[in-house]
PDB file of C-alpha atoms and ligand atoms in Angstrom:
ATOM      1  CA  MET J   1       0.000   0.000   0.000  1.00  0.00           C
ATOM      2  CA  ASP J   2       1.444   3.414  -0.802  1.00  0.00           C
ATOM      3  CA  ARG J   3       1.574   6.240   1.712  1.00  0.00           C
ATOM      4  CA  LEU J   4      -1.585   8.015   0.557  1.00  0.00           C
ATOM      5  CA  GLU J   5      -3.606   4.802   0.421  1.00  0.00           C
ATOM      6  CA  LEU J   6      -2.512   3.880   3.938  1.00  0.00           C
ATOM      7  CA  ILE J   7      -3.490   7.299   5.250  1.00  0.00           C
ATOM      8  CA  LYS J   8      -6.875   7.189   3.509  1.00  0.00           C
ATOM      9  CA  ARG J   9      -7.987   3.723   4.487  1.00  0.00           C
ATOM     10  CA  ASN J  10     -11.022   3.608   6.762  1.00  0.00           C
ATOM     11  CA  VAL J  11     -11.167   7.389   6.942  1.00  0.00           C
ATOM     12  CA  GLN J  12     -14.449   9.269   6.593  1.00  0.00           C
ATOM     13  CA  GLU J  13     -13.112  12.653   5.568  1.00  0.00           C
ATOM     14  CA  ILE J  14      -9.881  14.467   4.814  1.00  0.00           C
ATOM     15  CA  VAL J  15      -9.878  18.261   4.921  1.00  0.00           C
ATOM     16  CA  THR J  16      -8.478  18.621   2.354  1.00  0.00           C
ATOM     17  CA  GLU J  17      -7.015  15.859   0.239  1.00  0.00           C
ATOM     18  CA  GLU J  18      -5.176  18.403  -1.945  1.00  0.00           C
ATOM     19  CA  GLU J  19      -3.466  19.806   1.119  1.00  0.00           C
ATOM     20  CA  LEU J  20      -2.546  16.290   2.219  1.00  0.00           C
ATOM     21  CA  LYS J  21      -0.975  15.519  -1.138  1.00  0.00           C
ATOM     22  CA  ALA J  22       0.962  18.753  -0.994  1.00  0.00           C
ATOM     23  CA  ILE J  23       2.321  18.039   2.461  1.00  0.00           C
ATOM     24  CA  LEU J  24       3.337  14.496   1.478  1.00  0.00           C
ATOM     25  CA  GLU J  25       5.328  15.982  -1.368  1.00  0.00           C
ATOM     26  CA  THR J  26       7.124  18.540   0.729  1.00  0.00           C
ATOM     27  CA  LYS J  27       7.650  16.794   4.068  1.00  0.00           C
ATOM     28  CA  GLU J  28       9.086  13.404   4.793  1.00  0.00           C
ATOM     29  CA  HIS J  29       7.907  13.412   8.403  1.00  0.00           C
ATOM     30  CA  PRO J  30       4.773  15.503   8.789  1.00  0.00           C
ATOM     31  CA  LYS J  31       3.367  15.852  12.302  1.00  0.00           C
ATOM     32  CA  ALA J  32      -0.052  14.601  13.374  1.00  0.00           C
ATOM     33  CA  TYR J  33      -1.859  14.357  16.695  1.00  0.00           C
ATOM     34  CA  VAL J  34      -4.954  13.058  18.423  1.00  0.00           C
ATOM     35  CA  GLY J  35      -6.162  14.313  21.786  1.00  0.00           C
ATOM     36  CA  TYR J  36      -8.080  12.142  24.212  1.00  0.00           C
ATOM     37  CA  GLU J  37     -10.035  13.110  27.269  1.00  0.00           C
ATOM     38  CA  PRO J  38      -8.745  10.577  29.781  1.00  0.00           C
ATOM     39  CA  SER J  39     -11.232   7.753  30.156  1.00  0.00           C
ATOM     40  CA  GLY J  40     -11.521   4.836  32.562  1.00  0.00           C
ATOM     41  CA  LYS J  41     -12.643   2.658  29.664  1.00  0.00           C
ATOM     42  CA  ILE J  42     -10.620   2.684  26.475  1.00  0.00           C
ATOM     43  CA  HIS J  43     -13.043   1.209  23.958  1.00  0.00           C
ATOM     44  CA  MET J  44     -12.923   0.250  20.308  1.00  0.00           C
ATOM     45  CA  GLY J  45     -14.022   3.781  19.367  1.00  0.00           C
ATOM     46  CA  HIS J  46     -10.812   5.172  20.868  1.00  0.00           C
ATOM     47  CA  VAL J  47      -8.865   2.339  19.281  1.00  0.00           C
ATOM     48  CA  LEU J  48     -10.114   3.380  15.850  1.00  0.00           C
ATOM     49  CA  THR J  49      -8.151   6.632  16.036  1.00  0.00           C
ATOM     50  CA  VAL J  50      -5.179   4.778  17.533  1.00  0.00           C
ATOM     51  CA  ASN J  51      -5.273   2.547  14.430  1.00  0.00           C
ATOM     52  CA  LYS J  52      -5.107   5.654  12.276  1.00  0.00           C
ATOM     53  CA  LEU J  53      -2.114   6.913  14.260  1.00  0.00           C
ATOM     54  CA  LEU J  54      -0.429   3.546  13.647  1.00  0.00           C
ATOM     55  CA  ASP J  55      -1.075   3.929   9.913  1.00  0.00           C
ATOM     56  CA  LEU J  56       0.380   7.440  10.044  1.00  0.00           C
ATOM     57  CA  GLN J  57       3.381   6.275  12.067  1.00  0.00           C
ATOM     58  CA  ASN J  58       3.986   3.613   9.408  1.00  0.00           C
ATOM     59  CA  ALA J  59       3.684   6.299   6.748  1.00  0.00           C
ATOM     60  CA  GLY J  60       6.559   8.175   8.376  1.00  0.00           C
ATOM     61  CA  PHE J  61       4.586  10.706  10.415  1.00  0.00           C
ATOM     62  CA  GLU J  62       5.709  12.028  13.762  1.00  0.00           C
ATOM     63  CA  ILE J  63       2.917  11.324  16.223  1.00  0.00           C
ATOM     64  CA  THR J  64       1.830  13.280  19.269  1.00  0.00           C
ATOM     65  CA  VAL J  65      -0.823  11.963  21.638  1.00  0.00           C
ATOM     66  CA  LEU J  66      -2.355  14.623  23.822  1.00  0.00           C
ATOM     67  CA  LEU J  67      -3.616  13.310  27.143  1.00  0.00           C
ATOM     68  CA  ALA J  68      -6.160  16.087  27.504  1.00  0.00           C
ATOM     69  CA  ASP J  69      -6.540  16.198  31.267  1.00  0.00           C
ATOM     70  CA  VAL J  70      -7.498  19.872  31.452  1.00  0.00           C
ATOM     71  CA  HIS J  71     -10.126  19.369  28.747  1.00  0.00           C
ATOM     72  CA  ALA J  72     -11.678  16.456  30.630  1.00  0.00           C
ATOM     73  CA  TYR J  73     -11.764  18.632  33.730  1.00  0.00           C
ATOM     74  CA  LEU J  74     -13.422  21.505  31.845  1.00  0.00           C
ATOM     75  CA  ASN J  75     -15.925  18.967  30.466  1.00  0.00           C
ATOM     76  CA  GLN J  76     -16.954  17.865  33.974  1.00  0.00           C
ATOM     77  CA  LYS J  77     -15.217  14.487  33.992  1.00  0.00           C
ATOM     78  CA  GLY J  78     -13.661  14.811  37.448  1.00  0.00           C
ATOM     79  CA  THR J  79     -11.034  16.696  39.423  1.00  0.00           C
ATOM     80  CA  LEU J  80      -7.724  17.494  37.766  1.00  0.00           C
ATOM     81  CA  GLU J  81      -6.001  14.920  39.970  1.00  0.00           C
ATOM     82  CA  GLU J  82      -8.482  12.202  39.017  1.00  0.00           C
ATOM     83  CA  VAL J  83      -8.252  12.789  35.292  1.00  0.00           C
ATOM     84  CA  ARG J  84      -4.475  12.958  35.441  1.00  0.00           C
ATOM     85  CA  GLU J  85      -4.336   9.516  37.000  1.00  0.00           C
ATOM     86  CA  THR J  86      -6.669   8.142  34.329  1.00  0.00           C
ATOM     87  CA  ALA J  87      -4.400   9.705  31.705  1.00  0.00           C
ATOM     88  CA  ASP J  88      -1.495   7.544  32.921  1.00  0.00           C
ATOM     89  CA  TYR J  89      -3.623   4.431  32.469  1.00  0.00           C
ATOM     90  CA  ASN J  90      -4.635   5.563  28.976  1.00  0.00           C
ATOM     91  CA  LYS J  91      -1.015   6.082  27.995  1.00  0.00           C
ATOM     92  CA  ARG J  92      -0.269   2.479  28.975  1.00  0.00           C
ATOM     93  CA  CYS J  93      -3.241   1.292  26.897  1.00  0.00           C
ATOM     94  CA  PHE J  94      -2.111   3.231  23.814  1.00  0.00           C
ATOM     95  CA  ILE J  95       1.397   1.812  24.009  1.00  0.00           C
ATOM     96  CA  ALA J  96      -0.020  -1.695  24.489  1.00  0.00           C
ATOM     97  CA  LEU J  97      -2.085  -1.170  21.355  1.00  0.00           C
ATOM     98  CA  GLY J  98       1.066  -0.697  19.360  1.00  0.00           C
ATOM     99  CA  LEU J  99       2.073   2.962  19.497  1.00  0.00           C
ATOM    100  CA  ASP J 100       5.839   3.029  19.745  1.00  0.00           C
ATOM    101  CA  ALA J 101       6.729   4.266  23.244  1.00  0.00           C
ATOM    102  CA  GLU J 102      10.005   5.751  22.007  1.00  0.00           C
ATOM    103  CA  LYS J 103       8.757   7.387  18.832  1.00  0.00           C
ATOM    104  CA  THR J 104       5.414   8.694  20.112  1.00  0.00           C
ATOM    105  CA  ASN J 105       5.328  12.032  21.833  1.00  0.00           C
ATOM    106  CA  PHE J 106       2.929  11.746  24.797  1.00  0.00           C
ATOM    107  CA  VAL J 107       1.954  15.130  26.211  1.00  0.00           C
ATOM    108  CA  TYR J 108      -0.241  16.029  29.165  1.00  0.00           C
ATOM    109  CA  GLY J 109      -2.412  19.064  28.555  1.00  0.00           C
ATOM    110  CA  SER J 110      -1.664  20.421  32.016  1.00  0.00           C
ATOM    111  CA  ASP J 111       2.073  20.466  31.205  1.00  0.00           C
ATOM    112  CA  TYR J 112       1.780  23.355  28.743  1.00  0.00           C
ATOM    113  CA  GLN J 113      -1.767  24.714  28.714  1.00  0.00           C
ATOM    114  CA  LEU J 114      -1.269  26.911  31.745  1.00  0.00           C
ATOM    115  CA  SER J 115       1.620  28.900  30.277  1.00  0.00           C
ATOM    116  CA  SER J 116       1.127  32.569  29.499  1.00  0.00           C
ATOM    117  CA  GLU J 117       1.853  32.098  25.789  1.00  0.00           C
ATOM    118  CA  TYR J 118      -0.857  29.465  25.578  1.00  0.00           C
ATOM    119  CA  MET J 119      -3.362  31.453  27.590  1.00  0.00           C
ATOM    120  CA  LEU J 120      -2.820  34.609  25.607  1.00  0.00           C
ATOM    121  CA  ASN J 121      -3.614  32.720  22.416  1.00  0.00           C
ATOM    122  CA  VAL J 122      -6.729  31.264  24.016  1.00  0.00           C
ATOM    123  CA  LEU J 123      -7.882  34.729  25.017  1.00  0.00           C
ATOM    124  CA  LYS J 124      -7.230  36.094  21.529  1.00  0.00           C
ATOM    125  CA  LEU J 125      -9.283  33.321  19.981  1.00  0.00           C
ATOM    126  CA  THR J 126     -12.145  33.778  22.471  1.00  0.00           C
ATOM    127  CA  GLN J 127     -12.276  37.333  21.266  1.00  0.00           C
ATOM    128  CA  LEU J 128     -12.702  36.174  17.647  1.00  0.00           C
ATOM    129  CA  THR J 129     -15.238  33.406  18.268  1.00  0.00           C
ATOM    130  CA  SER J 130     -18.959  33.895  18.775  1.00  0.00           C
ATOM    131  CA  LEU J 131     -20.584  32.218  21.740  1.00  0.00           C
ATOM    132  CA  ASN J 132     -22.992  30.567  19.365  1.00  0.00           C
ATOM    133  CA  ARG J 133     -20.216  28.978  17.363  1.00  0.00           C
ATOM    134  CA  ALA J 134     -18.294  27.787  20.407  1.00  0.00           C
ATOM    135  CA  ARG J 135     -21.448  26.183  21.699  1.00  0.00           C
ATOM    136  CA  ARG J 136     -22.339  24.484  18.421  1.00  0.00           C
ATOM    137  CA  SER J 137     -18.826  23.112  18.092  1.00  0.00           C
ATOM    138  CA  MET J 138     -19.423  21.252  21.364  1.00  0.00           C
ATOM    139  CA  ASP J 139     -22.654  19.598  20.164  1.00  0.00           C
ATOM    140  CA  GLU J 140     -21.158  16.119  19.906  1.00  0.00           C
ATOM    141  CA  VAL J 141     -18.337  16.484  22.388  1.00  0.00           C
ATOM    142  CA  GLY J 142     -19.726  18.282  25.436  1.00  0.00           C
ATOM    143  CA  ARG J 143     -21.324  16.692  28.462  1.00  0.00           C
ATOM    144  CA  GLN J 144     -24.617  17.859  29.915  1.00  0.00           C
ATOM    145  CA  MET J 145     -24.948  20.576  27.336  1.00  0.00           C
ATOM    146  CA  GLU J 146     -28.520  21.425  28.318  1.00  0.00           C
ATOM    147  CA  ASP J 147     -26.822  23.623  30.893  1.00  0.00           C
ATOM    148  CA  PRO J 148     -23.348  24.335  29.514  1.00  0.00           C
ATOM    149  CA  LYS J 149     -20.689  25.828  31.747  1.00  0.00           C
ATOM    150  CA  VAL J 150     -18.383  28.617  30.621  1.00  0.00           C
ATOM    151  CA  SER J 151     -15.575  26.020  30.841  1.00  0.00           C
ATOM    152  CA  GLN J 152     -17.223  24.152  27.978  1.00  0.00           C
ATOM    153  CA  MET J 153     -17.068  27.249  25.793  1.00  0.00           C
ATOM    154  CA  VAL J 154     -13.348  27.601  26.544  1.00  0.00           C
ATOM    155  CA  TYR J 155     -12.820  23.924  25.674  1.00  0.00           C
ATOM    156  CA  PRO J 156     -13.054  24.157  21.850  1.00  0.00           C
ATOM    157  CA  ILE J 157     -10.951  27.319  21.845  1.00  0.00           C
ATOM    158  CA  MET J 158      -8.232  25.511  23.762  1.00  0.00           C
ATOM    159  CA  GLN J 159      -8.441  22.535  21.422  1.00  0.00           C
ATOM    160  CA  ALA J 160      -7.815  24.881  18.499  1.00  0.00           C
ATOM    161  CA  VAL J 161      -4.842  26.470  20.263  1.00  0.00           C
ATOM    162  CA  ASP J 162      -3.460  22.976  21.009  1.00  0.00           C
ATOM    163  CA  ILE J 163      -3.106  22.384  17.295  1.00  0.00           C
ATOM    164  CA  ALA J 164      -1.033  25.543  16.932  1.00  0.00           C
ATOM    165  CA  LEU J 165       1.163  25.173  20.001  1.00  0.00           C
ATOM    166  CA  LEU J 166       1.809  21.459  19.572  1.00  0.00           C
ATOM    167  CA  GLY J 167       3.113  22.493  16.163  1.00  0.00           C
ATOM    168  CA  VAL J 168       1.300  19.752  14.249  1.00  0.00           C
ATOM    169  CA  ASP J 169       0.345  19.779  10.580  1.00  0.00           C
ATOM    170  CA  ILE J 170      -2.630  17.472  10.949  1.00  0.00           C
ATOM    171  CA  ALA J 171      -5.366  17.086  13.545  1.00  0.00           C
ATOM    172  CA  VAL J 172      -6.835  13.579  13.632  1.00  0.00           C
ATOM    173  CA  GLY J 173     -10.086  12.672  15.358  1.00  0.00           C
ATOM    174  CA  GLY J 174     -13.522  11.169  15.032  1.00  0.00           C
ATOM    175  CA  ILE J 175     -15.996  12.983  12.823  1.00  0.00           C
ATOM    176  CA  ASP J 176     -17.524  14.341  16.061  1.00  0.00           C
ATOM    177  CA  GLN J 177     -14.497  16.688  16.280  1.00  0.00           C
ATOM    178  CA  ARG J 178     -15.343  18.274  12.933  1.00  0.00           C
ATOM    179  CA  LYS J 179     -16.881  21.540  14.136  1.00  0.00           C
ATOM    180  CA  ILE J 180     -14.026  22.226  16.544  1.00  0.00           C
ATOM    181  CA  HIS J 181     -11.516  21.527  13.780  1.00  0.00           C
ATOM    182  CA  MET J 182     -13.303  23.892  11.403  1.00  0.00           C
ATOM    183  CA  LEU J 183     -13.166  26.568  14.073  1.00  0.00           C
ATOM    184  CA  ALA J 184      -9.410  25.965  14.299  1.00  0.00           C
ATOM    185  CA  ARG J 185      -8.960  26.109  10.513  1.00  0.00           C
ATOM    186  CA  GLU J 186     -10.710  29.447  10.385  1.00  0.00           C
ATOM    187  CA  GLY J 187      -9.382  31.005  13.565  1.00  0.00           C
ATOM    188  CA  LEU J 188      -5.706  30.035  13.740  1.00  0.00           C
ATOM    189  CA  PRO J 189      -4.571  32.060  10.709  1.00  0.00           C
ATOM    190  CA  SER J 190      -5.812  35.222  12.447  1.00  0.00           C
ATOM    191  CA  LEU J 191      -3.467  34.399  15.334  1.00  0.00           C
ATOM    192  CA  GLY J 192      -0.559  34.016  12.938  1.00  0.00           C
ATOM    193  CA  TYR J 193      -0.589  30.206  12.748  1.00  0.00           C
ATOM    194  CA  LYS J 194      -1.288  28.011   9.755  1.00  0.00           C
ATOM    195  CA  ALA J 195      -4.622  26.272   9.247  1.00  0.00           C
ATOM    196  CA  PRO J 196      -4.328  22.581  10.087  1.00  0.00           C
ATOM    197  CA  LEU J 197      -5.320  19.686   7.874  1.00  0.00           C
ATOM    198  CA  CYS J 198      -7.876  17.362   9.399  1.00  0.00           C
ATOM    199  CA  ILE J 199      -8.406  13.631   9.145  1.00  0.00           C
ATOM    200  CA  HIS J 200     -11.709  12.354  10.478  1.00  0.00           C
ATOM    201  CA  THR J 201     -12.504   8.736  11.231  1.00  0.00           C
ATOM    202  CA  PRO J 202     -16.071   7.427  11.365  1.00  0.00           C
ATOM    203  CA  ILE J 203     -17.821   6.885  14.678  1.00  0.00           C
ATOM    204  CA  LEU J 204     -18.452   3.207  15.413  1.00  0.00           C
ATOM    205  CA  LEU J 205     -21.901   1.897  16.231  1.00  0.00           C
ATOM    206  CA  GLY J 206     -22.565   0.336  19.604  1.00  0.00           C
ATOM    207  CA  LEU J 207     -22.837  -3.452  19.559  1.00  0.00           C
ATOM    208  CA  ASP J 208     -26.630  -3.183  19.841  1.00  0.00           C
ATOM    209  CA  GLY J 209     -26.777  -1.052  16.688  1.00  0.00           C
ATOM    210  CA  ASN J 210     -27.378   2.160  18.681  1.00  0.00           C
ATOM    211  CA  LYS J 211     -25.007   4.928  19.618  1.00  0.00           C
ATOM    212  CA  MET J 212     -22.163   3.774  21.899  1.00  0.00           C
ATOM    213  CA  SER J 213     -22.936   4.694  25.462  1.00  0.00           C
ATOM    214  CA  SER J 214     -21.251   3.945  28.742  1.00  0.00           C
ATOM    215  CA  SER J 215     -24.611   3.576  30.493  1.00  0.00           C
ATOM    216  CA  ASN J 216     -25.466   0.376  28.655  1.00  0.00           C
ATOM    217  CA  GLU J 217     -21.865  -0.738  27.992  1.00  0.00           C
ATOM    218  CA  ASN J 218     -22.692  -1.635  24.394  1.00  0.00           C
ATOM    219  CA  TYR J 219     -19.055  -1.734  23.345  1.00  0.00           C
ATOM    220  CA  ILE J 220     -15.898  -3.748  23.708  1.00  0.00           C
ATOM    221  CA  SER J 221     -13.177  -2.121  25.753  1.00  0.00           C
ATOM    222  CA  VAL J 222      -9.530  -3.095  25.950  1.00  0.00           C
ATOM    223  CA  ASP J 223      -9.810  -4.437  29.483  1.00  0.00           C
ATOM    224  CA  ASP J 224     -12.718  -6.791  28.705  1.00  0.00           C
ATOM    225  CA  SER J 225     -12.028 -10.430  29.577  1.00  0.00           C
ATOM    226  CA  GLU J 226     -12.469 -13.247  27.093  1.00  0.00           C
ATOM    227  CA  GLN J 227     -15.747 -14.053  28.825  1.00  0.00           C
ATOM    228  CA  ASP J 228     -16.981 -10.432  28.594  1.00  0.00           C
ATOM    229  CA  ILE J 229     -16.313 -10.391  24.873  1.00  0.00           C
ATOM    230  CA  LYS J 230     -18.098 -13.703  24.340  1.00  0.00           C
ATOM    231  CA  LYS J 231     -21.150 -12.442  26.189  1.00  0.00           C
ATOM    232  CA  LYS J 232     -21.223  -9.097  24.404  1.00  0.00           C
ATOM    233  CA  MET J 233     -20.828 -10.690  20.993  1.00  0.00           C
ATOM    234  CA  LYS J 234     -23.619 -13.140  21.657  1.00  0.00           C
ATOM    235  CA  LYS J 235     -26.020 -10.262  22.279  1.00  0.00           C
ATOM    236  CA  ALA J 236     -24.679  -8.101  19.442  1.00  0.00           C
ATOM    237  CA  PHE J 237     -26.926  -6.845  16.658  1.00  0.00           C
ATOM    238  CA  CYS J 238     -25.909  -8.531  13.406  1.00  0.00           C
ATOM    239  CA  PRO J 239     -28.606  -8.567  10.703  1.00  0.00           C
ATOM    240  CA  ALA J 240     -28.071 -11.416   8.209  1.00  0.00           C
ATOM    241  CA  GLY J 241     -26.810 -10.339   4.797  1.00  0.00           C
ATOM    242  CA  GLU J 242     -26.718  -6.645   5.720  1.00  0.00           C
ATOM    243  CA  ALA J 243     -23.582  -4.567   5.465  1.00  0.00           C
ATOM    244  CA  GLU J 244     -25.130  -1.269   6.572  1.00  0.00           C
ATOM    245  CA  ASN J 245     -25.478  -0.613  10.299  1.00  0.00           C
ATOM    246  CA  ASN J 246     -23.889  -3.868  11.234  1.00  0.00           C
ATOM    247  CA  PRO J 247     -21.618  -3.374  14.266  1.00  0.00           C
ATOM    248  CA  VAL J 248     -20.059  -6.841  13.990  1.00  0.00           C
ATOM    249  CA  LEU J 249     -19.004  -6.228  10.404  1.00  0.00           C
ATOM    250  CA  GLU J 250     -17.647  -2.863  11.569  1.00  0.00           C
ATOM    251  CA  LEU J 251     -15.302  -4.668  13.944  1.00  0.00           C
ATOM    252  CA  PHE J 252     -13.896  -6.532  10.955  1.00  0.00           C
ATOM    253  CA  LYS J 253     -13.670  -3.445   8.808  1.00  0.00           C
ATOM    254  CA  TYR J 254     -11.938  -1.162  11.300  1.00  0.00           C
ATOM    255  CA  HIS J 255     -10.135  -3.449  13.704  1.00  0.00           C
ATOM    256  CA  ILE J 256      -9.646  -6.997  12.528  1.00  0.00           C
ATOM    257  CA  CYS J 257      -9.029  -6.881   8.770  1.00  0.00           C
ATOM    258  CA  PRO J 258      -6.423  -4.088   9.028  1.00  0.00           C
ATOM    259  CA  ARG J 259      -4.450  -6.419  11.346  1.00  0.00           C
ATOM    260  CA  TYR J 260      -4.881  -9.746   9.517  1.00  0.00           C
ATOM    261  CA  GLU J 261      -4.226 -10.464   5.856  1.00  0.00           C
ATOM    262  CA  GLU J 262      -6.674 -13.328   5.939  1.00  0.00           C
ATOM    263  CA  VAL J 263      -9.514 -14.168   8.324  1.00  0.00           C
ATOM    264  CA  VAL J 264     -10.767 -17.719   8.757  1.00  0.00           C
ATOM    265  CA  PHE J 265     -14.236 -18.663   9.981  1.00  0.00           C
ATOM    266  CA  GLU J 266     -14.240 -22.084  11.480  1.00  0.00           C
ATOM    267  CA  ARG J 267     -17.364 -24.097  10.681  1.00  0.00           C
ATOM    268  CA  PRO J 268     -18.245 -27.773  10.920  1.00  0.00           C
ATOM    269  CA  GLU J 269     -18.319 -29.589   7.567  1.00  0.00           C
ATOM    270  CA  LYS J 270     -22.117 -29.816   7.611  1.00  0.00           C
ATOM    271  CA  PHE J 271     -22.299 -26.005   7.630  1.00  0.00           C
ATOM    272  CA  GLY J 272     -19.927 -25.681   4.715  1.00  0.00           C
ATOM    273  CA  GLY J 273     -16.575 -26.136   6.441  1.00  0.00           C
ATOM    274  CA  ASN J 274     -14.010 -23.383   7.096  1.00  0.00           C
ATOM    275  CA  LEU J 275     -14.339 -20.211   5.085  1.00  0.00           C
ATOM    276  CA  SER J 276     -11.547 -17.730   4.614  1.00  0.00           C
ATOM    277  CA  CYS J 277     -11.533 -14.169   3.297  1.00  0.00           C
ATOM    278  CA  ARG J 278      -8.681 -11.931   2.241  1.00  0.00           C
ATOM    279  CA  GLY J 279      -9.457  -8.370   3.116  1.00  0.00           C
ATOM    280  CA  TYR J 280     -12.646  -6.658   4.257  1.00  0.00           C
ATOM    281  CA  ASP J 281     -14.211  -6.215   0.821  1.00  0.00           C
ATOM    282  CA  GLU J 282     -14.179  -9.937   0.198  1.00  0.00           C
ATOM    283  CA  LEU J 283     -15.705 -10.596   3.623  1.00  0.00           C
ATOM    284  CA  GLU J 284     -18.481  -8.082   3.037  1.00  0.00           C
ATOM    285  CA  THR J 285     -19.354  -9.653  -0.310  1.00  0.00           C
ATOM    286  CA  VAL J 286     -19.493 -13.123   1.210  1.00  0.00           C
ATOM    287  CA  PHE J 287     -21.644 -11.936   4.114  1.00  0.00           C
ATOM    288  CA  VAL J 288     -24.066 -10.019   1.912  1.00  0.00           C
ATOM    289  CA  SER J 289     -24.452 -13.061  -0.351  1.00  0.00           C
ATOM    290  CA  GLY J 290     -25.725 -15.033   2.638  1.00  0.00           C
ATOM    291  CA  GLU J 291     -22.899 -17.539   2.439  1.00  0.00           C
ATOM    292  CA  LEU J 292     -21.724 -16.646   5.951  1.00  0.00           C
ATOM    293  CA  HIS J 293     -24.217 -16.848   8.807  1.00  0.00           C
ATOM    294  CA  PRO J 294     -24.310 -14.082  11.464  1.00  0.00           C
ATOM    295  CA  MET J 295     -23.472 -16.674  14.104  1.00  0.00           C
ATOM    296  CA  ASP J 296     -20.277 -17.624  12.283  1.00  0.00           C
ATOM    297  CA  LEU J 297     -19.392 -13.964  11.787  1.00  0.00           C
ATOM    298  CA  LYS J 298     -19.861 -13.350  15.505  1.00  0.00           C
ATOM    299  CA  ASN J 299     -17.765 -16.379  16.457  1.00  0.00           C
ATOM    300  CA  GLY J 300     -15.034 -15.105  14.174  1.00  0.00           C
ATOM    301  CA  ALA J 301     -15.226 -11.625  15.681  1.00  0.00           C
ATOM    302  CA  THR J 302     -14.970 -13.098  19.183  1.00  0.00           C
ATOM    303  CA  LYS J 303     -11.888 -15.115  18.229  1.00  0.00           C
ATOM    304  CA  TYR J 304     -10.033 -12.238  16.583  1.00  0.00           C
ATOM    305  CA  MET J 305     -10.985  -9.544  19.091  1.00  0.00           C
ATOM    306  CA  ASN J 306      -9.691 -11.807  21.833  1.00  0.00           C
ATOM    307  CA  GLN J 307      -6.450 -12.358  19.979  1.00  0.00           C
ATOM    308  CA  ILE J 308      -6.007  -8.621  19.469  1.00  0.00           C
ATOM    309  CA  LEU J 309      -6.783  -7.746  23.067  1.00  0.00           C
ATOM    310  CA  GLU J 310      -4.833 -10.613  24.625  1.00  0.00           C
ATOM    311  CA  THR J 311      -1.541  -8.809  24.284  1.00  0.00           C
ATOM    312  CA  VAL J 312      -3.073  -5.546  25.472  1.00  0.00           C
ATOM    313  CA  ARG J 313      -4.597  -7.104  28.599  1.00  0.00           C
ATOM    314  CA  SER J 314      -1.321  -8.693  29.560  1.00  0.00           C
ATOM    315  CA  VAL J 315       0.514  -5.371  29.807  1.00  0.00           C
ATOM    316  CA  ILE J 316      -2.038  -2.907  31.186  1.00  0.00           C
TER     317      ILE J 316
HETATM  318  N1  LIG Z   1     -12.298  16.767  22.075  1.00  0.00           N
HETATM  319  C1  LIG Z   1     -11.620  15.508  22.236  1.00  0.00           C
HETATM  320  C2  LIG Z   1     -10.495  15.610  23.188  1.00  0.00           C
HETATM  321  C3  LIG Z   1      -9.432  16.591  22.769  1.00  0.00           C
HETATM  322  C4  LIG Z   1      -9.035  17.621  23.602  1.00  0.00           C
HETATM  323  C5  LIG Z   1      -8.031  18.511  23.234  1.00  0.00           C
HETATM  324  C6  LIG Z   1      -7.449  18.373  22.000  1.00  0.00           C
HETATM  325  O1  LIG Z   1      -6.463  19.257  21.597  1.00  0.00           O
HETATM  326  C7  LIG Z   1      -7.836  17.356  21.146  1.00  0.00           C
HETATM  327  C8  LIG Z   1      -8.826  16.470  21.545  1.00  0.00           C
HETATM  328  C9  LIG Z   1     -12.649  14.459  22.694  1.00  0.00           C
HETATM  329  O2  LIG Z   1     -13.792  14.582  22.428  1.00  0.00           O
HETATM  330  O3  LIG Z   1     -12.331  13.495  23.343  1.00  0.00           O
END
């Protein structure tokens, strides 16, 4: 796979592809980052952006991971001390998932976001941003936004300033980060910084076919046991022959197939014997044709997710 193909795989949007091509031509080691609000549960949604960072690392990018403790605090996720501790756990998870501990630049928000240079930029950008826009940019990111706090209006402004002061060329994130990234693209040039490129990954469905939510734990997280995964997969929504809105197929598309050249579904002879697929497209075709039963797909997902998470569990 060439560099551009690797960067584009499983991505929902690149803003803009022309800019990406230009940067690939001029820089051998462009810089990209993702920021994460520290979370007690690192789930397959987080892992999707980690996978993209791995692709970028393999494409020669320099990677920064922002452990956004101050952002989590501003977004009502706990005290600064609590979120900082969770950030340490998250760093261990990300390394276990394959990010090179030596080559990846892990940064805590609180280590630089309280400096006067940073704060002055934040204040300048607050002065250029309407309250309405700041609020809208938090639509898919903010907690309890029926009664937003002022801290949650500062949040997107700080995220924009992060991009400038971390000195990255590319901001990576789920498509839910889009409005904040657009604010950064528009606002940063007025502060004398360049507009960042953005790479947005899709947002995964929950295993029940609804939005992922911690209240009904409808997702796989990296600390799930083999038993947890079995149970969750058994209950998972997996409509026969359907490729759209199928969370089990999504696991193959975004997590399993990128890690395995070939996947094998083990079936007794009377159900057609073992079936193997090379690459996600082939698997989707086979599933849509009805040749592969949802039960077999789920069993396969259980096997591979366990293999992937085995190594992670053993080190976190
Ligand atoms: N907004 C991100 C977290 C984040 C914070 C600061 C950043 O600079 C980048 C990302 C989230 O929803 O989890």
